[in-house]
Amino acid sequence: MSTAKAAATPRQQGGPPFLMALPALLLFGVFALVPMGIVVYLSFTHWDGLGSPAWAGTGNWREALTSDVTRHALWLTLKFMLVSWLVQTPVSLLLGVFVAGRQRYRALLAVFYFVPLLISSAAIAIIFKNLLDPNFGLGASLDLPLLNQNWLGDPELAFYAVVFVIAWQFVPFHTLLYQAGTRQIPASLYEAAAIDGAGRLAQFWHITLPQLRYTVVTSSTLMLVGSLTYFDLVFVLTGGGPGYATRLLPLDMYITGFQSNEMGLASAISVILVAAGLLLSLIVVRFSGFSRMRSQQAGV
Amino acid sequence: MSALSHAPQTDSEARAPRSSAAPSTRPGRLARLRRTNSPGALGGLLWLLIVLVPVYWVVVTSLRTREGFFDANPLALPTRPTLENYRLVLDNDFAHFLWNSVVVTTGATLLTLAVSFLAAYAIVRGTSRALRWTFSVFLLGLAIPLQATIIPVYYLIAKAQMYDTLGAIVLPSAAFAIPLTVIILVNFLRDIPDELYESMRADGAGHWRMLWSLALPLSRPALITVTIYDALNVWNGFLFPLILTQSPDKRVLPLFVWSFQGEFTINIPAILAAVVLSTLPILALYVIGRRQLIGGLTAGFGK
C-alpha cells in the first residue's frame, strides 16, 4: 500500500518505505500481537504445557469466572491497583516537584532516588524478605515496636508490605517523570501568580498541579497497567501467601499454568488481564483527555 | 523537549549548581522562594532514608560473617569485615551466569535498538498511512500488560524448538522493549529540522544515507538513553528466563540470585553478596550514562 503511494509521487519526494518499519513490526507482532490471538484460542483448550492443546469449549471460562481463587485474585489485583496508585502518585508527585528545583543537593538526591531501579525485582524481593523477617529483620534486631511486625506472615500486613516494596521499586521512576514535567512549567506563570499575591501552597495548587495533569495521566497509565504485570517481585517475596493473601492475578496465572499445568485455565486468566489493561487504558485516556494532549503535543 | 534542544538543556543542568553558588546569577527572589521549600526538603530526606537504609544494610551485611549476622546490630559496621561471602558466590559459578546475562542483554538490546531506530526513522520521515498505523500499534503496546501473554510466548518458543536456549530469552525481551524504545526515539527524531534533510537530499542522498549520516549521529543522546534503559530491563528480567529456560546452564543472574537464596537459606550475608555482585555491572553502566539516561527519559516522556 505504502509502496504504491510512494511510487505515485516522484521518488525524491516520497517518504521512507514501510519496509524500514517492518523488522520492528514483525518482531513485536510475533512475540506480542500474535500471542494475544493465541492466548484467546488457548483459553478454549485443555493443555498441560507439554502435549498438544485439545479443544475444551467454554469450560475454562466457566471455571475462571466462578473459581473462588481467581475471583479473589481479581479482587485483590483491583484493590492492589487502587492502593498502589494512591500511595505512589502523591509521593512521586511531591518528590518530583521537589527534585525539580535546581540546588546541588537536590541533584545529588535525585541520583540516589534512582538506585532502586537498578536492582532486579528478584533481588529487591530477597532484600525485603530478610529486612521484614520477624526474627532477624530490621524491626526485630533494632527492637522497634512499630517495625517489629510479622509483615509477611500476617495476611493483612503482607498485602501492605507488597504495596510498600512495589512503591520502593517504582516511585523513583515516576518521580523522574514528574521532575521532567515540573521543569517544563514556564516560570512566568509563577511570577504572575506571586504578583497576584498567591502563596507557595496556592501556587502549587493552582499552577503546578494543573500544569502537570498530562504527566499525571502518563504516570497513572503506566502505574495502573504496571500493576497488572507485577509478578516476579511478589513471586519471590511472598509466593502469593500467606494463604492467598498476596496472590495477585499475574501470579495466579503463573501458578495455574506453570505449576498446576492448567495452561487453558491460565490462558483464560491471561485474557482477563489483557482485557483489564486495555479497558483501563481506554478509561484513563477517555476521562483525562489524553487524545487532546496528543494533538496539543503535535502542535508544540 | 527535543533532540536538539536537549543538549543545551543538559548543559544548563550541569551549570545549575555553579550558578546557584554564585549569588550574582541567581534568579529573582520570587523564583528563589519557590525553590527553597523546607517541607519538601524534609519529605525528600525521609524518602532518601527509605531508599538508602535497605541498600546500606545489604552492603554492610554482605561483609559480615554468618555468625556475626545474628549477633550484630544490623546497621552497625561489621567489626571484622570479610569478603568470604563474595568468594562463596564466585565459587558458585557466578562467572557463568554473568556471561549468560551479558550475552542476553547485549543481544536483546542491540536487536531492539536496530529495529526500533529503523522504525522510528520511517515513522517520523514517512508519509504513508501504514506508517502512522504502525506508530499507533506501538502506542497501544504501552497500554497492554504484555507479560500476560507469556503462555502463548512459551507455546511459540516451544514450537520453534528454542526452549531452554539463550535465544529464547533474547527474542521476546527484545520484542517487549520495542514500543517504548520506538516512542522515545520518535519524540527525539521529530525535532530534527526538515531543512537538514532537504540539504542532504539536494546532494542526492537517499533515505539510507540520511538515516546513517544525519539521523543516527544526531540521535546519539536518545540512543544512549534507550540503550541503558533497555539493557537495565533485560538485565533484571525474571519472568522470561524463568519460563523459557530450565537448565542451570542457561540461567541468568536474577534467577541465579533467586536459586542461590533457595540453596543458602540461612546464610543471609552470602545471599546479599550475590545481590550486590549481580547489581554491580548494571550499576557501572548506569554511572557511566546517568546524565544521558535521565535527560533522555524525561525528554521522551515529558509534556
Coordinates of C-alpha atoms in Angstrom, one line a residue:
Chain A
M1 CA 0.0 0.0 0.0
S2 CA 2.7 2.4 1.0
T3 CA 4.9 1.5 -1.8
A4 CA 2.2 2.2 -4.3
K5 CA 1.7 5.6 -2.7
A6 CA 5.5 6.3 -2.8
A7 CA 5.6 5.3 -6.4
A8 CA 2.9 7.7 -7.2
T9 CA 5.0 10.7 -6.1
P10 CA 8.4 11.5 -7.5
R11 CA 11.0 9.3 -5.8
Q12 CA 12.8 12.1 -4.1
Q13 CA 9.6 13.5 -2.6
G14 CA 8.4 10.2 -1.2
G15 CA 8.8 9.2 2.4
P16 CA 10.9 6.3 3.6
P17 CA 9.4 2.9 2.7
F18 CA 7.2 1.0 5.1
L19 CA 9.9 -1.7 4.7
M20 CA 12.1 0.1 7.2
A21 CA 9.5 -0.3 10.0
L22 CA 8.8 -3.9 9.1
P23 CA 11.5 -5.7 11.2
A24 CA 10.3 -3.9 14.4
L25 CA 6.7 -4.6 13.5
L26 CA 7.5 -8.3 12.7
L27 CA 9.4 -8.9 15.9
F28 CA 6.8 -7.1 18.0
G29 CA 4.0 -8.8 16.1
V30 CA 5.3 -12.3 16.6
F31 CA 6.0 -12.0 20.3
A32 CA 3.3 -9.6 21.4
L33 CA 0.4 -9.3 18.9
V34 CA 0.2 -12.8 17.7
P35 CA 0.3 -14.2 21.2
M36 CA -2.7 -12.1 22.1
G37 CA -4.6 -14.1 19.5
I38 CA -3.1 -17.4 20.5
V39 CA -4.0 -16.8 24.2
V40 CA -7.6 -16.4 23.3
Y41 CA -7.5 -19.7 21.4
L42 CA -5.7 -21.5 24.2
S43 CA -8.3 -20.3 26.7
F44 CA -10.7 -22.6 25.0
T45 CA -8.4 -25.7 25.2
H46 CA -7.1 -28.2 27.7
W47 CA -3.3 -28.1 27.6
D48 CA -0.8 -29.3 30.2
G49 CA 2.1 -27.4 28.6
L50 CA 3.8 -30.4 27.0
G51 CA 1.4 -32.2 24.7
S52 CA -0.9 -30.6 22.2
P53 CA -3.8 -28.4 23.2
A54 CA -7.2 -30.1 23.0
W55 CA -10.4 -28.1 22.4
A56 CA -12.3 -27.7 25.6
G57 CA -15.1 -25.3 24.8
T58 CA -16.0 -22.8 27.4
G59 CA -15.0 -25.0 30.4
N60 CA -12.0 -22.9 31.3
W61 CA -14.0 -19.7 31.2
R62 CA -16.7 -21.1 33.4
E63 CA -14.1 -22.2 35.8
A64 CA -12.2 -18.9 35.7
L65 CA -15.3 -16.9 36.3
T66 CA -16.7 -19.0 39.1
S67 CA -13.5 -20.1 40.9
D68 CA -13.1 -18.5 44.3
V69 CA -9.3 -18.4 43.9
T70 CA -9.4 -16.5 40.6
R71 CA -12.2 -14.1 41.8
H72 CA -10.2 -13.4 44.9
A73 CA -7.1 -12.8 42.8
L74 CA -9.0 -10.4 40.6
W75 CA -10.5 -8.5 43.6
L76 CA -7.0 -8.4 45.2
T77 CA -5.5 -7.1 42.0
L78 CA -8.0 -4.2 41.8
K79 CA -7.5 -3.4 45.4
F80 CA -3.8 -3.5 44.9
M81 CA -4.0 -1.3 41.9
L82 CA -6.0 1.3 43.7
V83 CA -4.0 1.3 46.9
S84 CA -0.7 1.4 44.9
W85 CA -1.9 4.3 42.9
L86 CA -3.0 6.2 46.0
V87 CA 0.4 5.6 47.6
Q88 CA 2.7 6.1 44.7
T89 CA 1.1 9.1 43.0
P90 CA 1.3 11.7 45.8
V91 CA 4.7 10.6 46.9
S92 CA 6.3 10.7 43.4
L93 CA 4.4 13.9 42.5
L94 CA 5.7 15.7 45.6
L95 CA 9.2 14.2 45.2
G96 CA 9.3 15.1 41.5
V97 CA 8.2 18.7 42.1
F98 CA 10.8 18.9 45.0
V99 CA 13.7 17.5 43.0
A100 CA 12.8 19.7 40.0
G101 CA 14.4 22.6 41.9
R102 CA 18.0 23.1 40.9
Q103 CA 20.2 23.2 44.0
R104 CA 23.2 21.0 44.2
Y105 CA 21.9 18.8 47.0
R106 CA 18.7 18.0 45.1
A107 CA 20.6 16.8 42.1
L108 CA 22.5 14.6 44.5
L109 CA 19.3 13.3 46.0
A110 CA 18.0 12.5 42.5
V111 CA 21.0 10.3 41.9
F112 CA 20.2 8.2 45.0
Y113 CA 16.4 8.1 44.3
F114 CA 17.2 6.2 41.1
V115 CA 19.0 3.4 42.8
P116 CA 16.0 1.0 43.3
L117 CA 15.5 1.0 39.5
L118 CA 18.9 -0.7 39.1
I119 CA 18.2 -3.6 41.3
S120 CA 16.3 -6.6 39.9
S121 CA 12.9 -7.4 41.3
A122 CA 14.2 -10.8 42.4
A123 CA 16.9 -9.1 44.4
I124 CA 14.6 -6.5 45.8
A125 CA 12.2 -9.2 47.0
I126 CA 15.1 -11.1 48.7
I127 CA 16.3 -7.9 50.4
F128 CA 12.9 -7.1 51.9
K129 CA 12.1 -10.7 52.7
N130 CA 15.1 -10.5 55.1
L131 CA 14.6 -7.0 56.2
L132 CA 11.0 -7.7 57.2
D133 CA 11.7 -11.0 58.9
P134 CA 10.1 -11.1 62.3
N135 CA 13.1 -13.0 63.8
F136 CA 16.1 -11.2 62.5
G137 CA 14.7 -8.3 60.4
L138 CA 15.3 -4.7 61.0
G139 CA 12.4 -4.2 63.3
A140 CA 13.3 -7.2 65.4
S141 CA 17.0 -6.6 65.6
L142 CA 16.7 -2.9 66.4
D143 CA 13.7 -3.6 68.7
L144 CA 11.5 -1.0 67.0
P145 CA 8.0 -1.9 68.1
L146 CA 6.3 -0.2 65.1
L147 CA 8.5 -2.0 62.6
N148 CA 8.6 -5.3 64.5
Q149 CA 5.6 -7.0 63.0
N150 CA 5.1 -10.3 61.2
W151 CA 5.0 -8.4 57.9
L152 CA 5.0 -11.3 55.5
G153 CA 3.2 -13.8 57.8
D154 CA 0.1 -11.9 58.6
P155 CA -2.4 -11.8 55.6
E156 CA -3.5 -8.2 56.1
L157 CA 0.1 -6.9 56.7
A158 CA 1.5 -8.9 53.8
F159 CA -0.7 -7.1 51.3
Y160 CA 0.6 -3.7 52.5
A161 CA 4.1 -5.0 52.7
V162 CA 3.8 -5.8 48.9
V163 CA 2.4 -2.4 48.3
F164 CA 5.3 -0.8 50.1
V165 CA 8.0 -2.8 48.3
I166 CA 6.5 -2.1 44.9
A167 CA 6.4 1.6 45.8
W168 CA 10.0 1.4 46.9
Q169 CA 10.9 0.0 43.5
F170 CA 8.8 2.2 41.2
V171 CA 8.4 5.6 42.9
P172 CA 11.9 6.6 41.6
F173 CA 10.8 6.1 38.0
H174 CA 7.6 8.2 38.5
T175 CA 9.5 10.8 40.4
L176 CA 11.6 11.2 37.3
L177 CA 8.5 11.7 35.1
Y178 CA 7.2 14.4 37.5
Q179 CA 10.6 16.1 37.7
A180 CA 10.6 16.4 33.9
G181 CA 7.0 17.7 33.8
T182 CA 7.7 20.3 36.5
R183 CA 10.8 21.6 34.7
Q184 CA 8.7 22.4 31.7
I185 CA 6.3 24.7 33.5
P186 CA 7.0 28.2 32.4
A187 CA 8.5 30.3 35.3
S188 CA 6.4 33.3 34.1
L189 CA 3.2 31.6 35.4
Y190 CA 4.7 31.6 38.9
E191 CA 5.9 35.2 38.7
A192 CA 2.4 36.3 37.6
A193 CA 0.8 34.3 40.5
A194 CA 3.2 35.8 43.0
I195 CA 2.4 39.3 41.9
D196 CA -1.2 38.5 42.5
G197 CA -0.2 37.5 46.0
A198 CA -0.5 33.8 45.7
G199 CA 1.5 31.9 48.4
R200 CA 3.5 28.8 47.7
L201 CA 0.7 26.4 48.5
A202 CA -1.7 28.3 46.3
Q203 CA 0.9 28.3 43.5
F204 CA 1.3 24.5 43.8
W205 CA -2.5 24.0 43.8
H206 CA -3.3 26.4 41.0
I207 CA -0.3 26.2 38.8
T208 CA 1.9 23.2 39.4
L209 CA -0.9 20.7 39.7
P210 CA -3.0 21.7 36.7
Q211 CA 0.2 22.1 34.6
L212 CA 1.2 18.5 35.5
R213 CA -2.1 17.0 34.5
Y214 CA -0.7 15.2 31.4
T215 CA 2.2 13.9 33.4
V216 CA -0.3 12.6 35.9
V217 CA -2.1 10.8 33.1
T218 CA 1.1 9.3 31.6
S219 CA 2.4 8.2 35.0
S220 CA -1.0 6.8 36.1
T221 CA -1.5 4.8 32.9
L222 CA 2.0 3.2 33.3
M223 CA 1.3 2.6 37.0
L224 CA -2.2 1.1 36.5
V225 CA -1.2 -1.1 33.6
G226 CA 2.0 -2.0 35.5
S227 CA 0.1 -3.3 38.5
L228 CA -1.3 -6.0 36.1
T229 CA 2.2 -7.2 35.5
Y230 CA 3.9 -7.3 38.9
F231 CA 4.8 -10.9 39.0
D232 CA 8.5 -11.5 39.9
L233 CA 8.6 -9.4 43.0
V234 CA 5.5 -11.0 44.6
F235 CA 6.6 -14.4 43.4
V236 CA 9.9 -14.2 45.3
L237 CA 8.7 -12.1 48.2
T238 CA 5.6 -14.0 49.3
G239 CA 4.9 -16.6 46.7
G240 CA 1.3 -15.4 46.9
G241 CA 0.9 -16.1 50.6
P242 CA 0.3 -16.3 53.4
G243 CA -2.6 -18.4 52.1
Y244 CA -3.9 -16.4 49.2
A245 CA -3.3 -13.1 50.7
T246 CA -1.0 -11.7 48.0
R247 CA -1.9 -14.0 45.1
L248 CA -2.4 -11.2 42.5
L249 CA -3.8 -12.2 39.1
P250 CA -0.5 -12.5 37.3
L251 CA 0.8 -14.8 40.0
D252 CA -2.4 -16.7 39.9
M253 CA -1.9 -17.1 36.1
Y254 CA 1.7 -18.4 36.6
I255 CA 0.8 -20.9 39.4
T256 CA -2.2 -22.2 37.5
G257 CA -0.3 -22.5 34.2
F258 CA 3.2 -23.5 35.1
Q259 CA 2.8 -25.2 38.5
S260 CA -0.6 -26.8 38.2
N261 CA -0.1 -27.3 34.4
E262 CA -3.5 -26.0 33.5
M263 CA -2.5 -23.8 30.6
G264 CA -6.0 -23.5 29.3
L265 CA -7.4 -22.0 32.5
A266 CA -4.3 -19.9 32.9
S267 CA -4.8 -18.6 29.4
A268 CA -8.4 -17.5 30.3
I269 CA -6.8 -15.6 33.2
S270 CA -4.3 -14.0 30.8
V271 CA -7.2 -12.8 28.6
I272 CA -8.8 -11.2 31.6
L273 CA -5.5 -9.5 32.3
V274 CA -5.1 -8.1 28.8
A275 CA -8.7 -7.1 28.7
A276 CA -8.4 -5.3 32.0
G277 CA -5.3 -3.5 30.8
L278 CA -7.0 -2.3 27.6
L279 CA -10.1 -1.2 29.4
L280 CA -8.1 0.7 32.0
S281 CA -6.1 2.5 29.4
L282 CA -9.2 3.4 27.5
I283 CA -10.8 4.8 30.7
V284 CA -7.7 6.8 31.6
V285 CA -7.4 8.1 28.1
R286 CA -11.1 8.9 27.8
F287 CA -11.5 10.7 31.1
S288 CA -8.2 12.6 31.1
G289 CA -8.2 14.0 27.6
F290 CA -5.1 12.1 26.6
S291 CA -6.1 12.4 23.0
R292 CA -6.4 16.1 23.4
M293 CA -2.9 16.0 24.9
R294 CA -1.6 14.2 21.9
S295 CA -3.0 16.7 19.5
Q296 CA -1.6 19.5 21.6
Q297 CA 1.7 17.8 21.6
A298 CA 1.7 17.6 17.9
G299 CA 1.2 21.3 17.8
V300 CA 4.1 22.1 20.0
Chain B
M1 CA 11.8 19.0 24.5
S2 CA 13.8 17.7 21.6
A3 CA 16.9 16.1 20.3
L4 CA 18.4 19.4 19.5
S5 CA 17.2 21.5 22.4
H6 CA 18.1 18.6 24.6
A7 CA 21.8 19.2 24.6
P8 CA 21.6 22.8 25.8
Q9 CA 19.2 21.7 28.4
T10 CA 21.6 19.1 29.9
D11 CA 24.2 21.8 29.7
S12 CA 22.2 24.2 31.8
E13 CA 21.5 21.4 34.2
A14 CA 25.2 20.9 34.6
R15 CA 25.7 24.6 35.1
A16 CA 22.9 24.9 37.7
P17 CA 24.8 24.0 40.8
R18 CA 27.5 26.5 39.9
S19 CA 25.1 29.3 39.2
S20 CA 23.3 28.8 42.5
A21 CA 26.6 29.0 44.2
A22 CA 27.2 32.4 42.7
P23 CA 24.6 34.8 44.1
S24 CA 25.0 37.3 41.3
T25 CA 23.5 35.0 38.7
R26 CA 20.7 33.8 41.0
P27 CA 17.1 34.0 39.7
G28 CA 14.8 36.6 41.2
R29 CA 13.6 36.5 44.7
L30 CA 10.2 35.0 43.7
A31 CA 11.7 32.1 42.0
R32 CA 14.0 31.5 44.9
L33 CA 11.1 31.4 47.2
R34 CA 9.5 28.7 45.2
R35 CA 12.6 26.7 45.3
T36 CA 13.5 26.7 48.9
N37 CA 10.6 24.8 50.4
S38 CA 11.6 23.2 53.7
P39 CA 8.6 20.7 53.9
G40 CA 9.7 19.4 50.5
A41 CA 13.3 19.0 51.8
L42 CA 12.0 17.1 54.8
G43 CA 10.0 14.7 52.6
G44 CA 12.9 14.4 50.3
L45 CA 15.2 13.4 53.1
L46 CA 12.7 11.0 54.5
W47 CA 12.4 9.2 51.2
L48 CA 16.2 9.2 50.9
L49 CA 16.3 7.3 54.2
I50 CA 13.7 4.8 53.0
V51 CA 15.8 4.2 49.8
L52 CA 19.2 4.2 51.3
V53 CA 18.8 2.3 54.6
P54 CA 18.0 -1.1 52.8
V55 CA 20.8 -0.5 50.3
Y56 CA 23.3 0.3 53.1
W57 CA 22.1 -2.7 55.1
V58 CA 22.7 -5.0 52.1
V59 CA 26.2 -3.9 51.6
V60 CA 27.1 -3.9 55.3
T61 CA 25.6 -7.3 55.9
S62 CA 27.3 -8.8 52.9
L63 CA 30.6 -8.1 54.6
R64 CA 29.6 -9.9 57.9
T65 CA 30.4 -13.4 58.9
R66 CA 27.5 -15.8 59.1
E67 CA 27.7 -15.9 62.9
G68 CA 28.2 -12.1 63.1
F69 CA 24.9 -11.6 61.3
F70 CA 22.8 -12.8 64.1
D71 CA 24.6 -11.0 66.9
A72 CA 25.3 -7.7 65.4
N73 CA 23.3 -4.5 65.3
P74 CA 22.1 -4.7 61.7
L75 CA 23.1 -1.2 60.9
A76 CA 26.5 -1.1 62.6
L77 CA 29.6 -1.6 60.6
P78 CA 31.0 -5.1 60.8
T79 CA 33.6 -5.5 63.4
R80 CA 35.6 -7.9 61.3
P81 CA 34.6 -7.3 57.7
T82 CA 35.1 -10.3 55.5
L83 CA 35.0 -11.0 51.7
E84 CA 34.3 -14.6 52.4
N85 CA 30.7 -14.3 51.2
Y86 CA 31.8 -12.9 47.9
R87 CA 34.2 -15.8 47.4
L88 CA 31.4 -18.2 48.1
V89 CA 29.3 -16.6 45.4
L90 CA 32.1 -16.5 42.9
D91 CA 32.8 -20.2 43.6
N92 CA 29.3 -21.0 42.7
D93 CA 29.8 -20.4 39.0
F94 CA 28.9 -16.8 39.2
A95 CA 31.0 -16.0 36.1
H96 CA 29.0 -18.4 34.0
F97 CA 25.6 -16.7 34.9
L98 CA 27.3 -13.3 34.5
W99 CA 28.3 -14.3 31.0
N100 CA 24.8 -15.5 30.1
S101 CA 23.4 -12.2 31.4
V102 CA 25.9 -10.2 29.3
V103 CA 25.1 -12.2 26.2
V104 CA 21.3 -12.0 26.6
T105 CA 21.4 -8.3 27.5
T106 CA 23.7 -7.3 24.7
G107 CA 21.8 -9.4 22.1
A108 CA 18.4 -8.2 23.1
T109 CA 19.4 -4.5 23.4
L110 CA 21.2 -4.4 20.1
L111 CA 18.3 -6.1 18.3
T112 CA 15.8 -3.7 19.9
L113 CA 17.9 -0.7 19.0
A114 CA 18.4 -1.7 15.4
V115 CA 14.8 -2.4 14.5
S116 CA 13.4 0.4 16.6
F117 CA 15.7 3.0 15.1
L118 CA 14.7 2.0 11.6
A119 CA 11.1 2.1 12.5
A120 CA 11.3 5.4 14.3
Y121 CA 13.1 7.0 11.3
A122 CA 10.4 5.6 9.0
I123 CA 7.6 6.8 11.2
V124 CA 9.0 10.3 11.6
R125 CA 10.0 10.8 8.0
G126 CA 7.3 8.8 6.4
T127 CA 4.1 9.9 4.8
S128 CA 2.2 6.7 4.3
R129 CA -0.8 5.7 6.2
A130 CA 0.7 2.3 7.0
L131 CA 3.5 4.0 9.0
R132 CA 1.0 6.1 11.0
W133 CA -0.8 2.9 11.8
T134 CA 2.5 1.3 12.8
F135 CA 3.0 4.1 15.4
S136 CA -0.4 3.5 16.8
V137 CA 0.4 -0.2 17.2
F138 CA 3.4 0.7 19.3
L139 CA 1.4 3.2 21.4
L140 CA -1.1 0.5 22.1
G141 CA 1.7 -1.8 23.1
L142 CA 2.4 0.6 26.0
A143 CA -1.1 0.3 27.3
I144 CA -1.3 -3.5 27.4
P145 CA 0.1 -5.7 30.1
L146 CA 2.2 -7.7 27.6
Q147 CA 3.6 -10.1 30.2
A148 CA 0.1 -11.5 30.4
T149 CA 0.7 -13.2 27.1
I150 CA 3.6 -15.3 28.5
I151 CA 1.8 -18.6 27.9
P152 CA 1.5 -18.2 24.1
V153 CA 5.1 -16.9 24.1
Y154 CA 6.1 -20.1 25.8
Y155 CA 4.0 -22.0 23.3
L156 CA 5.7 -20.3 20.3
I157 CA 9.2 -20.8 21.7
A158 CA 8.5 -24.5 22.4
K159 CA 7.1 -24.9 18.8
A160 CA 10.2 -23.2 17.4
Q161 CA 12.4 -25.7 19.3
M162 CA 14.0 -22.8 21.1
Y163 CA 13.1 -23.8 24.6
D164 CA 16.0 -23.6 27.1
T165 CA 18.3 -21.6 24.8
L166 CA 19.6 -18.1 25.4
G167 CA 17.9 -17.0 22.2
A168 CA 14.5 -17.9 23.8
I169 CA 15.2 -15.0 26.3
V170 CA 16.6 -12.6 23.7
L171 CA 13.8 -12.6 21.2
P172 CA 10.8 -11.9 23.5
S173 CA 12.8 -9.5 25.7
A174 CA 13.8 -7.5 22.6
A175 CA 10.2 -7.6 21.3
F176 CA 8.7 -6.3 24.5
A177 CA 11.2 -3.4 24.6
I178 CA 10.3 -2.2 21.2
P179 CA 7.2 0.0 21.9
L180 CA 8.8 2.3 24.5
T181 CA 12.1 2.5 22.5
V182 CA 10.3 3.5 19.3
I183 CA 8.2 6.1 21.1
I184 CA 11.2 7.7 22.8
L185 CA 13.2 7.7 19.5
V186 CA 10.3 9.2 17.6
N187 CA 10.0 12.0 20.1
F188 CA 13.7 12.8 19.5
L189 CA 13.8 12.4 15.8
R190 CA 10.7 14.6 15.3
D191 CA 12.8 17.6 16.3
I192 CA 15.5 17.3 13.7
P193 CA 14.6 20.2 11.3
D194 CA 13.5 19.3 7.8
E195 CA 16.0 21.7 6.3
L196 CA 18.9 19.4 7.3
Y197 CA 17.3 16.5 5.4
E198 CA 16.4 18.8 2.5
S199 CA 20.0 19.9 2.0
M200 CA 21.2 16.3 2.1
R201 CA 18.6 15.4 -0.4
A202 CA 19.7 18.2 -2.6
D203 CA 23.1 16.5 -2.6
G204 CA 21.4 13.3 -3.9
A205 CA 21.3 11.4 -0.6
G206 CA 18.7 8.6 -0.3
H207 CA 17.0 7.5 2.9
W208 CA 19.7 5.1 4.0
R209 CA 22.3 7.9 3.7
M210 CA 20.2 10.3 5.6
L211 CA 19.5 7.8 8.2
W212 CA 23.1 6.8 8.6
S213 CA 24.9 10.2 8.4
L214 CA 22.2 12.6 9.7
A215 CA 19.6 11.0 11.9
L216 CA 21.9 8.5 13.6
P217 CA 24.6 10.9 14.8
L218 CA 22.1 13.5 15.9
S219 CA 20.1 11.0 18.0
R220 CA 23.1 9.9 20.0
P221 CA 21.7 11.2 23.3
A222 CA 18.4 9.4 22.7
L223 CA 20.2 6.2 21.6
I224 CA 22.3 6.2 24.8
T225 CA 19.1 6.7 26.9
V226 CA 17.2 3.8 25.3
T227 CA 20.3 1.6 25.4
I228 CA 20.7 2.0 29.1
Y229 CA 17.0 1.7 29.8
D230 CA 16.5 -1.4 27.7
A231 CA 19.7 -3.0 29.0
L232 CA 18.6 -2.4 32.5
N233 CA 15.2 -4.0 31.9
V234 CA 16.7 -7.1 30.1
W235 CA 19.4 -7.4 32.7
N236 CA 16.9 -7.5 35.5
G237 CA 14.3 -9.6 33.6
F238 CA 13.0 -12.5 35.6
L239 CA 9.8 -13.8 34.0
F240 CA 11.1 -14.8 30.5
P241 CA 14.2 -16.6 31.8
L242 CA 12.1 -18.3 34.5
I243 CA 9.6 -19.7 32.0
L244 CA 11.7 -20.1 28.8
T245 CA 14.8 -21.8 30.2
Q246 CA 15.3 -24.7 32.5
S247 CA 18.8 -25.9 32.8
P248 CA 21.2 -24.2 35.2
D249 CA 23.5 -23.9 32.2
K250 CA 21.2 -21.3 30.6
R251 CA 20.2 -19.3 33.6
V252 CA 20.8 -15.6 34.0
L253 CA 21.7 -13.6 37.1
P254 CA 18.3 -12.7 38.6
L255 CA 17.5 -16.5 38.5
F256 CA 20.9 -17.3 39.9
V257 CA 20.3 -14.9 42.8
W258 CA 16.9 -16.4 43.4
S259 CA 18.1 -20.0 43.4
F260 CA 21.1 -19.1 45.4
Q261 CA 18.7 -17.8 48.0
G262 CA 16.8 -21.0 48.0
E263 CA 20.0 -23.0 48.5
F264 CA 21.7 -20.9 51.1
T265 CA 18.6 -20.0 53.1
I266 CA 20.3 -19.5 56.4
N267 CA 23.5 -17.8 55.0
I268 CA 22.0 -14.4 54.6
P269 CA 25.3 -12.5 54.3
A270 CA 26.1 -14.7 51.3
I271 CA 22.7 -14.2 49.7
L272 CA 23.2 -10.5 50.0
A273 CA 26.7 -10.7 48.5
A274 CA 25.0 -12.4 45.5
V275 CA 22.6 -9.5 45.3
V276 CA 25.5 -7.0 45.3
L277 CA 27.5 -8.8 42.7
S278 CA 24.6 -9.2 40.4
T279 CA 23.8 -5.4 40.6
L280 CA 27.4 -4.1 40.2
P281 CA 27.7 -4.5 36.4
I282 CA 24.5 -2.6 35.7
L283 CA 25.4 0.0 38.3
A284 CA 28.6 0.6 36.4
L285 CA 26.6 1.1 33.2
Y286 CA 24.3 3.5 35.0
V287 CA 27.1 5.5 36.5
I288 CA 28.7 6.0 33.0
G289 CA 25.4 7.0 31.4
R290 CA 23.4 8.5 34.2
R291 CA 23.1 12.1 32.9
Q292 CA 22.1 10.8 29.4
L293 CA 19.6 8.3 30.8
I294 CA 17.7 10.7 33.0
G295 CA 17.9 13.6 30.5
G296 CA 16.7 11.3 27.7
L297 CA 14.0 9.5 29.6
T298 CA 12.5 12.7 30.8
A299 CA 12.7 14.1 27.3
G300 CA 10.9 11.0 25.9
F301 CA 8.1 11.2 28.5
G302 CA 7.9 15.0 29.2
K303 CA 5.0 17.1 28.2

